[in-house]
């Protein structure tokens, strides 16, 4: 077990993502939260080693 009461080993990669969305006209903002297991990181094509 990797966490109290958890038998799922993938739980060590679990994290909470908060997203901020803003309306261009009214400037109102909405925040949403979701659980995810993958973190998306932007990488410039020039910096990629596996371009093919």
Backbone as a ProteinNet text record, in pm:
[ID]
protein_1_A
[PRIMARY]
XXXXXXXXXXXXXXXXXXXXXXXXXXXXXXXXXXXXXXXXXXXXXXXXXXXX
[TERTIARY]
83.8	0	87.1	46.9	126.2	61	-65.9	-137	-229.9	-266.6	-355.4	-487.7	-522.4	-648.2	-649	-536.6	-532.5	-445.9	-498.2	-421.3	-381.7	-418.3	-390.8	-255.9	-154.8	-22.2	-20.8	-116.5	-117.9	-157.9	-208	-245.9	-127.3	-5	111.6	128.8	70.2	80.3	-40.6	-134	-258.7	-235.9	-289.2	-280.1	-402	-423.8	-538.7	-496.2	-570.7	-543.9	-653	-612.6	-708	-697.2	-809.7	-811.5	-884.9	-832.6	-892.6	-939.2	-1068	-1126	-1184.5	-1149	-1197	-1270.1	-1388.1	-1467.2	-1403.7	-1382.1	-1319	-1409.2	-1540.2	-1632.4	-1660.2	-1696.6	-1737	-1622.6	-1513.4	-1397.3	-1428.6	-1544.1	-1576.4	-1485	-1452.9	-1358.6	-1427.3	-1396.4	-1447.6	-1329.8	-1324.5	-1222	-1286	-1218.9	-1264.5	-1147.6	-1179.5	-1077.4	-1106.7	-1000.1	-1015.1	-893.9	-914.5	-806	-742.8	-611.1	-541.8	-423.7	-369.7	-254.2	-137.9	-162.3	-60.5	-46.8	76	97.8	141.2	68.5	100.4	201.8	312.1	416.9	440.7	425.2	449.8	599.8	633.4	773	779.2	867.4	884.3	937.6	891.7	933.2	1085.1	1147	1292.5	1366.4	1303.7	1366.7	1342.1	1252.6	1218.7	1332	1354.9	1458.3	1399.5	1270.6	1206.3	1111.3	1163.3	1082.3	1017.6	1060.9	1011.6	889.5
-119.5	0	124.2	219.9	342	460.5	451.5	555.1	485.4	554	495	456.7	328.4	280.9	261.3	279.7	265.8	147.2	66	-46.4	-23.3	90.7	120.5	192	129.1	192.4	319.7	337.9	459.1	583	565.5	680.2	770.5	719.9	804.9	912.7	892.2	989.4	1082.5	1066.8	1143.1	1284.1	1384.7	1522.2	1600.5	1716.6	1800.8	1913.4	1931.4	2036.9	2142.5	2268.1	2378.9	2455	2469.3	2540.5	2673.2	2777	2910.9	2946.9	2979.3	3018.3	3157.6	3248.8	3386.5	3424.6	3484.4	3533.3	3662.5	3670.4	3788.8	3911.8	3892	4006	4059.4	3971.6	4016	4014.1	3947.5	3931.5	3847.5	3780.2	3691.1	3569.8	3517.9	3407.2	3288.6	3169	3046.7	2952.1	2893.9	2796.8	2659.3	2560.2	2422.1	2338.9	2233	2141.6	2001.7	1927.4	1788.8	1709.8	1582.6	1492.1	1440.8	1433.1	1382.2	1297.8	1222.5	1137	1171.2	1257.6	1298.6	1449.6	1498.5	1642.3	1677.7	1769	1811.2	1924.4	1905.9	2007.4	2047.2	2174.7	2217.5	2213.9	2155.7	2147.6	2199.5	2294.8	2347.7	2238.2	2235.4	2132.2	2132.9	2249.5	2259.5	2189.5	2180.7	2118.8	1968.4	1916.9	1774.3	1690.2	1574.1	1483.3	1374.9	1350.3	1246.6	1311.1	1391.5	1470.1	1385.7	1264	1182.1	1114.5
0	0	0	-80.1	-89.1	-18.8	10.5	86.1	183.6	286	386	319.9	326.7	271.5	121.6	53.4	-91.8	-131.1	-221.2	-273.5	-418.6	-475	-614.6	-625.9	-687.3	-696.6	-780.6	-870.5	-953	-873.3	-751.7	-669	-635.4	-643	-614.5	-721.3	-841.2	-950.1	-957	-869.1	-871.6	-817.2	-887.6	-840.3	-887.3	-828.1	-858.4	-952.1	-1061.9	-1159.2	-1146.3	-1136.1	-1132.4	-1263.9	-1333.3	-1460.5	-1444.4	-1508	-1502.3	-1642.7	-1655.5	-1783.7	-1767.1	-1861.3	-1852.6	-1980.3	-1965.9	-2078.3	-2130.4	-2260	-2319.4	-2313.8	-2321.6	-2322.3	-2182.7	-2091.3	-1957.1	-1856.6	-1891.4	-1802.8	-1679.2	-1678.9	-1567.9	-1573.4	-1455.9	-1445.3	-1378.8	-1428.3	-1366.6	-1344.1	-1226.9	-1192.8	-1182.9	-1238.2	-1224.6	-1174.1	-1103.2	-1052.8	-1102.9	-1133.2	-1175.2	-1129.8	-1110	-1073.4	-1201.9	-1204	-1322.2	-1278.8	-1373.1	-1348.9	-1442	-1540.6	-1636.5	-1634.8	-1642.7	-1648.3	-1790	-1852.5	-1987.9	-1983.5	-2052.7	-2057.2	-2201.8	-2236.2	-2373.9	-2405.1	-2519.4	-2563.6	-2706.6	-2731.1	-2866.1	-2957.6	-3082.6	-3177.3	-3195.4	-3187.4	-3203.9	-3089.9	-2973.5	-2857	-2850.3	-2934.2	-2930.6	-2988.2	-2926.8	-2977.1	-3066.4	-3059	-3140.8	-3241.2	-3332.1	-3425.5	-3534.3	-3552.6	-3663.1	-3631.4
[MASK]
++++++++++++++++++++++++++++++++++++++++++++++++++++

